[in-house]
């Protein structure tokens, strides 16, 4: 399969960057072909400009060239994966803005859906799982991302993988990197 890997972190030499490396190695091991969208390195502007505002009366609105190019990048792949740090119990702003602008009315929702087969979200969290469960953040992020975005935009199979406790716990960090590798190798099946 061709997989678009959307990466969002201010530094490539971060833990999230190590998750990306392991994930890419896993994809290659399974024979998949990855295309990387490194949103921060590419200076993607997450702010929604007037050109990319949906026109609720015109589902055929032509969006900005930046958005059209991003939509083409999605369409030349079969599936999508996101790797990001959890910031305020949710997506970092650049990934959020990429979805705001690119997954737009008439293309991703409204009278159309995104023709991707699978969507995998790998979320790196500083806190541990009990903290997420205690406040319901685990359910909140899952409903928001899987129901509210992946399923809403017509991607038939989605999974959110939370990697917890990544601040200050070396064993958890090592396990998270190993898990990212396994997900790359196994999640999308055989190429
Ligand atoms: C702005 C900001 C907000 C954060 N919010 C959360 C949060 O809501 N929950 C959480 O578990 N960790 C939170 N963290 C911790 C990050 O998830 C953690 O730094 C990251 O997973 C570690 O990966 P990295 O070293 O690649 O950045 C936050 C970090 C930053 C910088």
mmCIF file of C-alpha atoms and ligand atoms in Angstrom:
data_model
loop_
_atom_site.group_PDB
_atom_site.id
_atom_site.type_symbol
_atom_site.label_atom_id
_atom_site.label_comp_id
_atom_site.label_asym_id
_atom_site.label_seq_id
_atom_site.Cartn_x
_atom_site.Cartn_y
_atom_site.Cartn_z
ATOM 1 C CA UNK A 1 0.000 0.000 0.000
ATOM 2 C CA UNK A 2 0.985 3.622 -0.395
ATOM 3 C CA UNK A 3 0.759 5.341 2.975
ATOM 4 C CA UNK A 4 0.761 9.082 3.621
ATOM 5 C CA UNK A 5 2.447 9.662 6.995
ATOM 6 C CA UNK A 6 1.526 13.025 8.497
ATOM 7 C CA UNK A 7 4.110 14.091 11.067
ATOM 8 C CA UNK A 8 3.757 17.116 13.345
ATOM 9 C CA UNK A 9 6.514 18.097 15.745
ATOM 10 C CA UNK A 10 8.759 21.169 15.943
ATOM 11 C CA UNK A 11 11.834 18.880 15.937
ATOM 12 C CA UNK A 12 12.661 15.852 13.831
ATOM 13 C CA UNK A 13 15.169 14.748 16.549
ATOM 14 C CA UNK A 14 12.375 14.389 19.137
ATOM 15 C CA UNK A 15 10.835 11.296 20.640
ATOM 16 C CA UNK A 16 8.033 11.708 18.094
ATOM 17 C CA UNK A 17 10.754 11.746 15.422
ATOM 18 C CA UNK A 18 12.024 8.414 16.780
ATOM 19 C CA UNK A 19 8.465 7.060 16.608
ATOM 20 C CA UNK A 20 8.338 8.197 12.981
ATOM 21 C CA UNK A 21 11.651 6.474 12.175
ATOM 22 C CA UNK A 22 10.495 3.203 13.743
ATOM 23 C CA UNK A 23 7.119 3.424 12.003
ATOM 24 C CA UNK A 24 8.756 4.035 8.599
ATOM 25 C CA UNK A 25 11.120 1.098 9.159
ATOM 26 C CA UNK A 26 8.106 -1.101 9.946
ATOM 27 C CA UNK A 27 6.269 0.047 6.811
ATOM 28 C CA UNK A 28 9.333 -0.705 4.685
ATOM 29 C CA UNK A 29 9.684 -4.128 6.309
ATOM 30 C CA UNK A 30 6.102 -4.955 5.291
ATOM 31 C CA UNK A 31 6.730 -3.713 1.741
ATOM 32 C CA UNK A 32 4.648 -0.525 1.964
ATOM 33 C CA UNK A 33 5.648 2.726 0.322
ATOM 34 C CA UNK A 34 5.573 5.797 2.580
ATOM 35 C CA UNK A 35 5.167 9.434 1.622
ATOM 36 C CA UNK A 36 5.967 11.798 4.487
ATOM 37 C CA UNK A 37 4.095 15.030 5.129
ATOM 38 C CA UNK A 38 6.313 16.735 7.726
ATOM 39 C CA UNK A 39 3.952 19.630 8.337
ATOM 40 C CA UNK A 40 6.288 21.728 10.491
ATOM 41 C CA UNK A 41 9.383 21.252 8.307
ATOM 42 C CA UNK A 42 7.256 22.134 5.274
ATOM 43 C CA UNK A 43 5.982 25.292 7.020
ATOM 44 C CA UNK A 44 2.369 24.333 6.473
ATOM 45 C CA UNK A 45 0.223 27.279 7.584
ATOM 46 C CA UNK A 46 -2.572 25.898 9.772
ATOM 47 C CA UNK A 47 -4.589 29.130 9.747
ATOM 48 C CA UNK A 48 -7.719 28.872 7.619
ATOM 49 C CA UNK A 49 -7.716 31.774 5.119
ATOM 50 C CA UNK A 50 -10.853 33.079 3.351
ATOM 51 C CA UNK A 51 -9.917 31.091 0.207
ATOM 52 C CA UNK A 52 -10.292 27.872 2.177
ATOM 53 C CA UNK A 53 -13.448 28.763 4.049
ATOM 54 C CA UNK A 54 -16.240 26.406 3.030
ATOM 55 C CA UNK A 55 -18.999 27.977 0.948
ATOM 56 C CA UNK A 56 -22.035 26.163 2.338
ATOM 57 C CA UNK A 57 -24.012 27.062 -0.804
ATOM 58 C CA UNK A 58 -21.326 25.773 -3.186
ATOM 59 C CA UNK A 59 -19.942 22.288 -2.500
ATOM 60 C CA UNK A 60 -17.816 22.604 -5.667
ATOM 61 C CA UNK A 61 -15.858 25.606 -4.387
ATOM 62 C CA UNK A 62 -12.246 25.535 -5.653
ATOM 63 C CA UNK A 63 -9.907 25.924 -2.673
ATOM 64 C CA UNK A 64 -6.431 27.484 -2.537
ATOM 65 C CA UNK A 65 -3.541 25.906 -4.526
ATOM 66 C CA UNK A 66 -1.930 24.818 -1.230
ATOM 67 C CA UNK A 67 -5.039 22.879 -0.266
ATOM 68 C CA UNK A 68 -5.503 21.394 -3.749
ATOM 69 C CA UNK A 69 -1.890 20.126 -3.619
ATOM 70 C CA UNK A 70 -2.459 18.587 -0.167
ATOM 71 C CA UNK A 71 -5.635 16.908 -1.416
ATOM 72 C CA UNK A 72 -3.679 15.444 -4.357
ATOM 73 C CA UNK A 73 -1.047 14.190 -1.920
ATOM 74 C CA UNK A 74 -3.783 12.356 -0.023
ATOM 75 C CA UNK A 75 -5.407 10.968 -3.166
ATOM 76 C CA UNK A 76 -2.212 9.388 -4.484
ATOM 77 C CA UNK A 77 -2.088 7.221 -1.349
ATOM 78 C CA UNK A 78 -4.261 4.319 -0.174
ATOM 79 C CA UNK A 79 -4.153 4.999 3.551
ATOM 80 C CA UNK A 80 -3.034 7.598 6.058
ATOM 81 C CA UNK A 81 -1.154 7.624 9.354
ATOM 82 C CA UNK A 82 -0.636 10.502 11.780
ATOM 83 C CA UNK A 83 2.172 10.742 14.339
ATOM 84 C CA UNK A 84 1.904 13.608 16.813
ATOM 85 C CA UNK A 85 2.399 14.595 20.451
ATOM 86 C CA UNK A 86 -0.747 15.054 22.539
ATOM 87 C CA UNK A 87 -0.990 18.743 23.334
ATOM 88 C CA UNK A 88 -3.798 19.767 25.674
ATOM 89 C CA UNK A 89 -5.399 16.326 25.386
ATOM 90 C CA UNK A 90 -5.749 16.632 21.632
ATOM 91 C CA UNK A 91 -3.987 17.250 18.315
ATOM 92 C CA UNK A 92 -1.245 19.863 17.999
ATOM 93 C CA UNK A 93 -2.396 22.996 16.176
ATOM 94 C CA UNK A 94 -0.633 22.334 12.873
ATOM 95 C CA UNK A 95 -2.302 18.944 12.380
ATOM 96 C CA UNK A 96 -5.614 20.445 13.458
ATOM 97 C CA UNK A 97 -5.235 23.284 10.944
ATOM 98 C CA UNK A 98 -4.162 20.861 8.198
ATOM 99 C CA UNK A 99 -7.444 19.008 8.737
ATOM 100 C CA UNK A 100 -9.414 22.277 8.979
ATOM 101 C CA UNK A 101 -8.101 23.442 5.624
ATOM 102 C CA UNK A 102 -7.557 20.262 3.620
ATOM 103 C CA UNK A 103 -10.372 17.968 4.763
ATOM 104 C CA UNK A 104 -12.842 20.492 3.470
ATOM 105 C CA UNK A 105 -16.533 20.692 2.567
ATOM 106 C CA UNK A 106 -17.403 18.958 -0.725
ATOM 107 C CA UNK A 107 -14.183 16.956 -0.631
ATOM 108 C CA UNK A 108 -13.983 15.202 2.749
ATOM 109 C CA UNK A 109 -17.523 15.723 4.027
ATOM 110 C CA UNK A 110 -20.802 17.209 2.796
ATOM 111 C CA UNK A 111 -21.520 15.446 -0.491
ATOM 112 C CA UNK A 112 -18.137 13.676 -0.703
ATOM 113 C CA UNK A 113 -15.875 11.449 1.357
ATOM 114 C CA UNK A 114 -12.136 10.761 1.391
ATOM 115 C CA UNK A 115 -11.440 7.528 -0.536
ATOM 116 C CA UNK A 116 -8.730 6.255 1.837
ATOM 117 C CA UNK A 117 -8.944 2.672 3.084
ATOM 118 C CA UNK A 118 -7.470 3.055 6.548
ATOM 119 C CA UNK A 119 -6.502 5.761 9.017
ATOM 120 C CA UNK A 120 -4.084 5.227 11.905
ATOM 121 C CA UNK A 121 -3.387 7.838 14.561
ATOM 122 C CA UNK A 122 -0.343 7.426 16.809
ATOM 123 C CA UNK A 123 -0.531 9.849 19.724
ATOM 124 C CA UNK A 124 2.419 10.390 22.093
ATOM 125 C CA UNK A 125 1.337 11.477 25.573
ATOM 126 C CA UNK A 126 3.356 12.689 28.534
ATOM 127 C CA UNK A 127 0.810 11.582 31.137
ATOM 128 C CA UNK A 128 0.037 8.015 32.113
ATOM 129 C CA UNK A 129 -3.092 6.067 31.205
ATOM 130 C CA UNK A 130 -4.785 6.339 34.658
ATOM 131 C CA UNK A 131 -4.650 10.141 34.335
ATOM 132 C CA UNK A 132 -6.388 9.975 30.966
ATOM 133 C CA UNK A 133 -8.997 7.510 32.266
ATOM 134 C CA UNK A 134 -9.667 9.468 35.471
ATOM 135 C CA UNK A 135 -10.769 12.569 33.564
ATOM 136 C CA UNK A 136 -12.241 10.827 30.498
ATOM 137 C CA UNK A 137 -9.552 12.298 28.218
ATOM 138 C CA UNK A 138 -9.017 8.848 26.648
ATOM 139 C CA UNK A 139 -12.644 8.647 25.502
ATOM 140 C CA UNK A 140 -12.723 12.320 24.553
ATOM 141 C CA UNK A 141 -9.750 12.104 22.197
ATOM 142 C CA UNK A 142 -11.016 8.864 20.679
ATOM 143 C CA UNK A 143 -14.498 10.251 19.967
ATOM 144 C CA UNK A 144 -13.066 13.492 18.642
ATOM 145 C CA UNK A 145 -10.540 11.910 16.279
ATOM 146 C CA UNK A 146 -12.014 8.550 15.286
ATOM 147 C CA UNK A 147 -15.736 9.341 15.262
ATOM 148 C CA UNK A 148 -15.538 13.064 14.569
ATOM 149 C CA UNK A 149 -12.877 13.021 11.862
ATOM 150 C CA UNK A 150 -11.874 9.579 10.483
ATOM 151 C CA UNK A 151 -15.369 8.063 10.434
ATOM 152 C CA UNK A 152 -17.092 11.380 9.611
ATOM 153 C CA UNK A 153 -14.943 11.697 6.478
ATOM 154 C CA UNK A 154 -15.787 8.174 5.312
ATOM 155 C CA UNK A 155 -12.561 6.300 6.069
ATOM 156 C CA UNK A 156 -13.924 2.821 6.828
ATOM 157 C CA UNK A 157 -11.225 1.600 9.207
ATOM 158 C CA UNK A 158 -9.593 3.777 11.828
ATOM 159 C CA UNK A 159 -7.525 3.260 14.947
ATOM 160 C CA UNK A 160 -6.131 5.570 17.592
ATOM 161 C CA UNK A 161 -3.075 4.217 19.410
ATOM 162 C CA UNK A 162 -2.188 6.106 22.574
ATOM 163 C CA UNK A 163 1.419 5.851 23.747
ATOM 164 C CA UNK A 164 1.469 6.953 27.378
ATOM 165 C CA UNK A 165 3.911 8.091 30.002
ATOM 166 C CA UNK A 166 6.584 9.361 27.654
ATOM 167 C CA UNK A 167 7.997 12.099 29.851
ATOM 168 C CA UNK A 168 10.696 10.807 32.128
ATOM 169 C CA UNK A 169 10.093 7.067 31.756
ATOM 170 C CA UNK A 170 12.838 5.520 29.669
ATOM 171 C CA UNK A 171 11.240 2.062 29.574
ATOM 172 C CA UNK A 172 7.948 3.548 28.343
ATOM 173 C CA UNK A 173 9.805 5.467 25.639
ATOM 174 C CA UNK A 174 11.610 2.351 24.424
ATOM 175 C CA UNK A 175 8.364 0.368 24.432
ATOM 176 C CA UNK A 176 6.627 3.162 22.492
ATOM 177 C CA UNK A 177 9.292 3.145 19.794
ATOM 178 C CA UNK A 178 9.013 -0.641 19.497
ATOM 179 C CA UNK A 179 5.218 -0.360 19.261
ATOM 180 C CA UNK A 180 5.488 2.241 16.490
ATOM 181 C CA UNK A 181 7.677 -0.182 14.542
ATOM 182 C CA UNK A 182 5.160 -2.993 14.984
ATOM 183 C CA UNK A 183 2.304 -0.753 13.875
ATOM 184 C CA UNK A 184 4.192 0.152 10.703
ATOM 185 C CA UNK A 185 4.851 -3.503 10.001
ATOM 186 C CA UNK A 186 1.412 -4.893 10.903
ATOM 187 C CA UNK A 187 -1.390 -2.314 10.789
ATOM 188 C CA UNK A 188 -1.822 -2.004 7.028
ATOM 189 C CA UNK A 189 -1.522 -5.741 6.304
ATOM 190 C CA UNK A 190 0.701 -7.062 3.556
ATOM 191 C CA UNK A 191 1.636 -4.751 0.710
HETATM 192 C C1 LIG B 1 2.076 22.465 24.597
HETATM 193 C C2 LIG B 1 2.122 21.107 25.198
HETATM 194 C C3 LIG B 1 0.956 20.548 25.683
HETATM 195 C C4 LIG B 1 0.970 19.257 26.210
HETATM 196 N N1 LIG B 1 -0.206 18.716 26.640
HETATM 197 C C5 LIG B 1 -0.240 17.436 27.083
HETATM 198 C C6 LIG B 1 -1.474 16.830 27.459
HETATM 199 O O1 LIG B 1 -2.532 17.421 27.380
HETATM 200 N N2 LIG B 1 -1.444 15.545 27.899
HETATM 201 C C7 LIG B 1 -0.291 14.818 27.967
HETATM 202 O O2 LIG B 1 -0.344 13.641 28.354
HETATM 203 N N3 LIG B 1 0.888 15.361 27.597
HETATM 204 C C8 LIG B 1 0.948 16.657 27.168
HETATM 205 N N4 LIG B 1 2.137 17.216 26.775
HETATM 206 C C9 LIG B 1 3.362 16.387 26.796
HETATM 207 C C10 LIG B 1 3.646 15.830 25.400
HETATM 208 O O3 LIG B 1 2.662 14.921 24.998
HETATM 209 C C11 LIG B 1 5.042 15.157 25.397
HETATM 210 O O4 LIG B 1 5.963 16.221 25.528
HETATM 211 C C12 LIG B 1 5.325 14.393 24.149
HETATM 212 O O5 LIG B 1 4.472 13.281 23.989
HETATM 213 C C13 LIG B 1 6.751 13.869 24.198
HETATM 214 O O6 LIG B 1 7.205 13.685 22.884
HETATM 215 P P1 LIG B 1 8.332 14.642 22.286
HETATM 216 O O7 LIG B 1 9.529 14.537 23.203
HETATM 217 O O8 LIG B 1 8.567 14.078 20.920
HETATM 218 O O9 LIG B 1 7.767 16.029 22.270
HETATM 219 C C14 LIG B 1 2.173 18.517 26.273
HETATM 220 C C15 LIG B 1 3.366 19.111 25.802
HETATM 221 C C16 LIG B 1 3.343 20.376 25.273
HETATM 222 C C17 LIG B 1 4.623 20.980 24.769
#
